Short mmCIF file of C-alpha atoms in Angstrom, two decimals:
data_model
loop_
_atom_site.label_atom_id
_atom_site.label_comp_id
_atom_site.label_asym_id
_atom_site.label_seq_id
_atom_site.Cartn_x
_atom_site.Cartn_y
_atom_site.Cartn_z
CA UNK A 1 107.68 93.92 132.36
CA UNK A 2 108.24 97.33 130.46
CA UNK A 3 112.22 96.32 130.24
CA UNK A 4 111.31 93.12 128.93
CA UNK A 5 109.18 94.32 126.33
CA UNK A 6 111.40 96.88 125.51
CA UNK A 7 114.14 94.48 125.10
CA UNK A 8 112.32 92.45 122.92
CA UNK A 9 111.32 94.59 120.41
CA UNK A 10 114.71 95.52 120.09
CA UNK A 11 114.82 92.02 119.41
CA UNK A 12 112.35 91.92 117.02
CA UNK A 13 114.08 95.07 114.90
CA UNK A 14 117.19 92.49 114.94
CA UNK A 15 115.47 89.83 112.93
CA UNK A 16 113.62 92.44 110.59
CA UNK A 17 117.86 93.77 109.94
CA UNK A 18 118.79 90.33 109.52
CA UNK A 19 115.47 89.46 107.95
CA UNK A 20 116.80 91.98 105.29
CA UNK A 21 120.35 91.30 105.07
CA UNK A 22 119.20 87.26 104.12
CA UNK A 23 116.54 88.76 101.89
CA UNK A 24 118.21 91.29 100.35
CA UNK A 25 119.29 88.83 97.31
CA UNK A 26 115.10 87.98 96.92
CA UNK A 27 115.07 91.69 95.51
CA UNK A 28 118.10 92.64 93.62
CA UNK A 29 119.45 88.96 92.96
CA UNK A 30 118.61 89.23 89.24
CA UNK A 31 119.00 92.82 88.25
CA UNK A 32 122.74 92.13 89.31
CA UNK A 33 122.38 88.81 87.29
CA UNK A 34 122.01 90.19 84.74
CA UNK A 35 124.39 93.01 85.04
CA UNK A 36 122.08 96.11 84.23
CA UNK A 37 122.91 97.25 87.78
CA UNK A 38 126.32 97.19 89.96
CA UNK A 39 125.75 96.06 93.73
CA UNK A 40 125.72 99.06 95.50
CA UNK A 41 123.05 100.53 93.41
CA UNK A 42 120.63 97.52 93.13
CA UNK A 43 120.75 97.36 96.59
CA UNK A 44 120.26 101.15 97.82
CA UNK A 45 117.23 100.45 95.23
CA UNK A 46 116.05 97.64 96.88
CA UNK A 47 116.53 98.97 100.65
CA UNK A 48 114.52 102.08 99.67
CA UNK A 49 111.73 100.14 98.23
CA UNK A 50 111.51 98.03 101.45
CA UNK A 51 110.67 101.04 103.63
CA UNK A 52 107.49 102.44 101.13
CA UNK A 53 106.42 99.17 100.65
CA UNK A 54 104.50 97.97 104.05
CA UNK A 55 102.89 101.92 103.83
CA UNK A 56 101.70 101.27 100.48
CA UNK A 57 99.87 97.63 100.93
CA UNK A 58 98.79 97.91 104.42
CA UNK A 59 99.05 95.83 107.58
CA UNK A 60 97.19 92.28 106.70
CA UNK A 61 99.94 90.15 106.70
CA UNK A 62 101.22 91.72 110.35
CA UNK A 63 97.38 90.59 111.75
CA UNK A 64 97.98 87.21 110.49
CA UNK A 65 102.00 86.83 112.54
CA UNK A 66 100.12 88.23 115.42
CA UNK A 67 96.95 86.56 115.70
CA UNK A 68 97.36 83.80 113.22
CA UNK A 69 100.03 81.10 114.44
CA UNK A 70 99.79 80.71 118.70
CA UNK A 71 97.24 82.29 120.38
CA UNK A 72 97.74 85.95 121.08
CA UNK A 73 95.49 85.54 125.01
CA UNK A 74 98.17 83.02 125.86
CA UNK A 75 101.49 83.76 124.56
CA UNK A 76 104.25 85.78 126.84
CA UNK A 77 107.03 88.06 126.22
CA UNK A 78 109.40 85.45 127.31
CA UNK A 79 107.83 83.03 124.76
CA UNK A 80 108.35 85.42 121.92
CA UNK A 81 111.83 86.22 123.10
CA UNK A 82 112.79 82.16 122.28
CA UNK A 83 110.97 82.37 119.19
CA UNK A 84 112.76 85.09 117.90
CA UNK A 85 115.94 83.39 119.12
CA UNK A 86 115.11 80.39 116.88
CA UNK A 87 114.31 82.72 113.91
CA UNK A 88 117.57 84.99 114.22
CA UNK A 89 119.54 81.75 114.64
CA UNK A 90 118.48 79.80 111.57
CA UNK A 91 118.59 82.78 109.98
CA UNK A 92 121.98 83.44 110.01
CA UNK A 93 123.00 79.87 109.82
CA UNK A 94 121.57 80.07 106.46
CA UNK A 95 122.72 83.37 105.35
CA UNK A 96 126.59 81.88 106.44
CA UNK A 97 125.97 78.99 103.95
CA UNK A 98 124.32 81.56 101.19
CA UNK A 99 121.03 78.91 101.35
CA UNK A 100 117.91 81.73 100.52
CA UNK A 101 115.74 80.48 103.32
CA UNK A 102 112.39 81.95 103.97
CA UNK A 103 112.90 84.26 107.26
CA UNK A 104 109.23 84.48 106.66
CA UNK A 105 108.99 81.15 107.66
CA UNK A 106 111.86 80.88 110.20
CA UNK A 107 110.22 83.28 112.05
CA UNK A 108 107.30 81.36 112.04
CA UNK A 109 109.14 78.41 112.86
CA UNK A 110 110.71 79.59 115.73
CA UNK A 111 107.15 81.30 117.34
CA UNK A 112 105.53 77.64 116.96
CA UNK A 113 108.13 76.19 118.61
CA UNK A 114 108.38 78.86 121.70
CA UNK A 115 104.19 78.04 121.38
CA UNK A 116 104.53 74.64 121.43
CA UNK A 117 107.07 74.86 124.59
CA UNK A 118 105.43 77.35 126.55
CA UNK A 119 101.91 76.27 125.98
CA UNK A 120 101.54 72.87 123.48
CA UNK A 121 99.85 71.95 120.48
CA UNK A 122 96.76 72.58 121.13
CA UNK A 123 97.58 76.76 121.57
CA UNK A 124 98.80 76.87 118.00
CA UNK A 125 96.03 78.80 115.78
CA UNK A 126 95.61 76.38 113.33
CA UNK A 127 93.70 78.71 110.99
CA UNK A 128 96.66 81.34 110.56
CA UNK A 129 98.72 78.09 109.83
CA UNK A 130 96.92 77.02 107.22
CA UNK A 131 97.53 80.68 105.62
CA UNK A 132 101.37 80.06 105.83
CA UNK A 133 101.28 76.25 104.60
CA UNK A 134 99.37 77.69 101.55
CA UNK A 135 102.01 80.16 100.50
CA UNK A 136 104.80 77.23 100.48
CA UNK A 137 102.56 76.01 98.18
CA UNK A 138 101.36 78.83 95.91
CA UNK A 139 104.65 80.54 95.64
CA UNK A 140 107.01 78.60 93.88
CA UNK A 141 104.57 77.06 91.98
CA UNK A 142 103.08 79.70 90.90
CA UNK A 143 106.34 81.59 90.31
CA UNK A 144 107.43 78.88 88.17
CA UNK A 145 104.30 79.17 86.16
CA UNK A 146 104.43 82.64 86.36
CA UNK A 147 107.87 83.36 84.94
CA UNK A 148 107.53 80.77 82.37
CA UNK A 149 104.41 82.09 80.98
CA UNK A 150 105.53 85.83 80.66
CA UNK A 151 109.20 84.94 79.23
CA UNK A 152 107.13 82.88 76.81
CA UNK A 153 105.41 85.97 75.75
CA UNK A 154 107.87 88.42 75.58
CA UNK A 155 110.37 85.29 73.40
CA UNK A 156 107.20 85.18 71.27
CA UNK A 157 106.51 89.36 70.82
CA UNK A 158 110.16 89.98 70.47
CA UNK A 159 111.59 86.70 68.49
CA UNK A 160 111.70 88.36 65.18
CA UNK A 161 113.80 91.99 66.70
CA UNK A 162 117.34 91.86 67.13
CA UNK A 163 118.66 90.77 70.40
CA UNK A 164 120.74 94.21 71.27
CA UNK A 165 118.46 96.62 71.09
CA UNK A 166 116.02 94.45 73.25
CA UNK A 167 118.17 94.05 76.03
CA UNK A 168 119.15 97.13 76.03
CA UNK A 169 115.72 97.97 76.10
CA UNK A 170 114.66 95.15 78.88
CA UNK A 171 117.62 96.46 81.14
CA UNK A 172 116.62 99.93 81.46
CA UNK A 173 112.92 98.06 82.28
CA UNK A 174 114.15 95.51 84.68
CA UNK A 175 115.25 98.83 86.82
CA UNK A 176 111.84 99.13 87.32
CA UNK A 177 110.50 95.37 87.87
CA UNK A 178 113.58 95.68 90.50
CA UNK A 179 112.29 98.42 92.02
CA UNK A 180 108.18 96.77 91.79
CA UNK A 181 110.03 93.37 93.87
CA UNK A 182 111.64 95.62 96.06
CA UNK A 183 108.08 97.26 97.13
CA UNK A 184 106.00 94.03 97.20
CA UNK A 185 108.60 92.49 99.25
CA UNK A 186 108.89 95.31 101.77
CA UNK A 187 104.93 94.74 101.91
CA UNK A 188 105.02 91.33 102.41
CA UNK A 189 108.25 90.71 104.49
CA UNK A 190 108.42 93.91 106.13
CA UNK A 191 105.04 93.39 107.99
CA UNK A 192 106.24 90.44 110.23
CA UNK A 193 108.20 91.76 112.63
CA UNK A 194 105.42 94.15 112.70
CA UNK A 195 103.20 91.80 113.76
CA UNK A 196 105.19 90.40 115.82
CA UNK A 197 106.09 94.11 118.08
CA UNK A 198 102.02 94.44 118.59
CA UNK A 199 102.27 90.84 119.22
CA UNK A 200 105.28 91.76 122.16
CA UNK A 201 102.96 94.77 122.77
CA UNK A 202 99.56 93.18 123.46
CA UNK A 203 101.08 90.72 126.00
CA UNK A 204 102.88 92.39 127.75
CA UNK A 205 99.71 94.57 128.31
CA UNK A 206 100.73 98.17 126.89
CA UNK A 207 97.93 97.93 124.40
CA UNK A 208 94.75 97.05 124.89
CA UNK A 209 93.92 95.31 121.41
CA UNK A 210 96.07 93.84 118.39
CA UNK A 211 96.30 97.10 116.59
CA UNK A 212 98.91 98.58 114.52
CA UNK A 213 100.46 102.25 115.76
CA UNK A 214 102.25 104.21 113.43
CA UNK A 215 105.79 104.04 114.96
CA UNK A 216 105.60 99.88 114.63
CA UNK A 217 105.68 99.90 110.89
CA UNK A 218 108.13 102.91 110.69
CA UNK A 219 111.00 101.06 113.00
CA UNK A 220 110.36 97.84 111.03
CA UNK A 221 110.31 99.49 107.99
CA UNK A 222 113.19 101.10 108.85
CA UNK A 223 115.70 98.03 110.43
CA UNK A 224 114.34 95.92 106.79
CA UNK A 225 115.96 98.71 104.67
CA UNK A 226 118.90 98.98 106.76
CA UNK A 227 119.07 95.20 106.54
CA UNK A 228 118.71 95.17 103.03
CA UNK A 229 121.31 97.66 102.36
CA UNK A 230 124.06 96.13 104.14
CA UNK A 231 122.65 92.79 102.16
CA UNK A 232 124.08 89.39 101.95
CA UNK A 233 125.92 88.73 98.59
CA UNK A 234 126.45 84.91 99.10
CA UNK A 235 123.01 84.66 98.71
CA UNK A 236 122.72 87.17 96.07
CA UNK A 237 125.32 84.73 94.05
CA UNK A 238 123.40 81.75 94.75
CA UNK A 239 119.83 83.57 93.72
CA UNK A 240 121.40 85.76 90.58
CA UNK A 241 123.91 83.35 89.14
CA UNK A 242 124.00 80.02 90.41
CA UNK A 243 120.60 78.91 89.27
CA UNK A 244 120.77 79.94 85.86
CA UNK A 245 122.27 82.39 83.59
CA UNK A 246 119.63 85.65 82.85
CA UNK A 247 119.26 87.60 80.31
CA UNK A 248 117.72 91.40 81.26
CA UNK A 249 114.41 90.48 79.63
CA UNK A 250 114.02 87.17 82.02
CA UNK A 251 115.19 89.22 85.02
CA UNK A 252 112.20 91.73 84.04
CA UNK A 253 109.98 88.64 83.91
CA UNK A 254 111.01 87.32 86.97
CA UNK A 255 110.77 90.88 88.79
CA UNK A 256 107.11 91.77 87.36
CA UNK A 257 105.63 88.04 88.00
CA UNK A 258 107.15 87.47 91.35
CA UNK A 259 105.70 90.95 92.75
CA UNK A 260 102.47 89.93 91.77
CA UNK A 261 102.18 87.40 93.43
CA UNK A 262 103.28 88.79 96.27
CA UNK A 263 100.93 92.07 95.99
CA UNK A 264 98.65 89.72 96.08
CA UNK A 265 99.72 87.72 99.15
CA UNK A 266 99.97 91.09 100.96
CA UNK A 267 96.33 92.12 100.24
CA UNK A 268 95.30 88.84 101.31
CA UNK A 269 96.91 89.01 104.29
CA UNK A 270 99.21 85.59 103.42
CA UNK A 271 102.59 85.65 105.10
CA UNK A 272 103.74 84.10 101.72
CA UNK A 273 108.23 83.72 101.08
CA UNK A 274 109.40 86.03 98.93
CA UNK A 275 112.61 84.08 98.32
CA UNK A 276 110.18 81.17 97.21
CA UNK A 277 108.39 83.39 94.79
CA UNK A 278 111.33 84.53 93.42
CA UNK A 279 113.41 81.90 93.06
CA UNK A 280 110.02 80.01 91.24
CA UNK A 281 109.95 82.43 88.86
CA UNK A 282 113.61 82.70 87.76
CA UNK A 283 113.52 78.85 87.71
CA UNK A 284 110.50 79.44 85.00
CA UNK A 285 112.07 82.27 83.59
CA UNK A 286 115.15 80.04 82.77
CA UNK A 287 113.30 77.64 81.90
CA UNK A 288 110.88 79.06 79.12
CA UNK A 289 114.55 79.33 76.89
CA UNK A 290 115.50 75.60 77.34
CA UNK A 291 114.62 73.42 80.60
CA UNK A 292 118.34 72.61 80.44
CA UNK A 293 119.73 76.14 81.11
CA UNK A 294 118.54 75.84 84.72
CA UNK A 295 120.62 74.53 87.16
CA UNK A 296 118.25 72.00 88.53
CA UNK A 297 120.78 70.55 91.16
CA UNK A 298 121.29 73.64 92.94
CA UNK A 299 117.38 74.35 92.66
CA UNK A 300 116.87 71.05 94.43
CA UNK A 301 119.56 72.16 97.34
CA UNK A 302 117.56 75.33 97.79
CA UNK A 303 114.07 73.49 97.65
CA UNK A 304 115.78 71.22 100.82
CA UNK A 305 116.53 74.52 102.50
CA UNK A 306 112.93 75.74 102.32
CA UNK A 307 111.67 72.09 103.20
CA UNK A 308 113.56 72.21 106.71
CA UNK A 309 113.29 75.82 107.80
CA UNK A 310 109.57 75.83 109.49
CA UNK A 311 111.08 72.50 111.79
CA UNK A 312 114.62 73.65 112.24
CA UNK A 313 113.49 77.00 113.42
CA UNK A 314 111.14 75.84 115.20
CA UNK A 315 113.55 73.50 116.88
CA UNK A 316 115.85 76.52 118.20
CA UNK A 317 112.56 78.33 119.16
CA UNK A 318 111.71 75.30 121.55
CA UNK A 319 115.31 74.88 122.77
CA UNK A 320 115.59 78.45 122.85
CA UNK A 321 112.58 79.28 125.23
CA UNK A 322 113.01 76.20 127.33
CA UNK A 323 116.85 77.62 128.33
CA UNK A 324 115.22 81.25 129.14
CA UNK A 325 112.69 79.36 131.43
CA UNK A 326 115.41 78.15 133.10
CA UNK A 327 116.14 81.66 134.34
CA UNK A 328 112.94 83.57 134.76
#
């Protein structure tokens, strides 16, 4: 059982890498938008952020992966494995297309559906669910409030200055709302596959209780800035250029709004999707200068992506764990 546990957690670390390469764009998409920083550096930025962030905001979302969607007492290693199978796999699918899915909830996809093979419906913790189901909700939403209202303000405060020296000024800021993303996405994000090693952990009984050791959150903080880093710039394009063109003071309210939100998810303990919070708030960011400059098709495309990750995931987790059954 050691091997298998072993193996995968090293499973696990490969969905937190590819968690990060997808996610990558969530964090940097509009400071390269907008041009105030060059690839390379938005995204060594970004990566470094991801590591501090899960030590700065603490562990709640990582309870809520492992005790919050199929019963912890029930689930196997084998189980996870699939799940984590169906995660990876729509993950990349998605990344290859440059669609900025929620791994947040392609991982979650893909443990229901190993759940639901191994064990049923009636094994799913309905409770942690509802957690998840909320932050589909909340986080565009509120992102698109979000960015509208604090691009409406700064329009408003700044309308009567001239428009150089306030991007100029805005760009040298947005280095920082980058940088704020970067750490409330690291919290947020970060702690999943977290939960999810205690998770591999607990069943395969090396610990005794759903507790967090040290070395967890410092290999998945680790494999989520080494995902990040080596990022995926389809989805960077899509995020920072197809869905509407940003000027350095909308990036800054995008950055700033979006990690709100999502320090606030992470205190809470609410496995929310960062690429939904972000991509609400550049939509309202957009938005706030003329409801025409965003591109509303491709918004819809990526709102289709997000409406079909939970099942499609959660389809490869099923098909996934029943074709490892097969040989255990």
């Amino acid at each position: 059982m050691l091997e298998i546990a072993i193996g995968a957690i090293i499973v696990a670390l490969i969905f937190d890498f590819v968690n990060g390469f997808n996610d990558s764009a969530n964090s940097v998409a509009t400071v390269i938008g907008t041009r105030v920083l060059k690839p390379i550096h938005a995204v060594g930025l970004s990566a470094a952020m991801n590591f501090i962030g899960p030590f700065v905001f603490g562990v709640a979302v990582a309870a809520t992966i492992a005790k919050g969607i199929v019963s912890p007492d029930d689930i196997t290693v084998y189980m996870i494995v699939g799940g984590l199978a169906g995660a990876i796999g729509w993950s990349t699918l998605c990344t290859y297309f440059g669609l900025p899915i929620s791994n947040s909830h392609s991982l979650v996809g893909g443990i229901m559906g190993a759940g639901i093979a191994g064990l049923g419906f009636e094994k799913l913790v309905y409770g942690g669910l509802t957690k998840v189901f909320a932050g589909i909700v909340i986080a565009p939403i509120g992102g698109i409030i979000f960015g509208l209202l604090v691009t409406t303000l700064i329009i408003t405060v700044f309308a009567s200055r001239k428009p150089g020296p306030v991007n100029k000024t805005f760009g040298r800021l947005q280095i920082i709302s980058s940088a704020w993303f970067a750490l409330t996405h690291g919290a947020n994000d970060g702690q999943k596959t977290m939960g999810i090693i205690v998770l591999i952990l607990f069943s395969a009984g090396l610990i005794p209780d759903l507790e967090m050791p040290l070395w967890v959150i410092f290999a998945a903080a680790t494999a989520m800035g080494l995902g990040t880093f080596f990022g995926g710039y389809k989805v960077i394009k899509t995020l920072g250029v197809k869905i509407t063109k940003l000027k350095p003071y909308q990036g800054f309210a995008a950055e700033t709004s979006g990690g709100l939100m999502l320090a606030v998810f992470a205190v809470f303990g609410i496995p929310a999707s960062t690429t939904h919070a972000i991509t609400g708030t550049i939509m309202g960011s957009g938005a706030a200068r003329r409801k025409r400059a965003v591109r509303w098709k491709v918004s819809r495309q990526i709102v289709f992506s997000w409406l079909i990750t939970i099942p499609g995931a959660a389809g490869l987790g099923i098909g996934f764990t029943y074709l490892i059954n097969l040989f255990v």
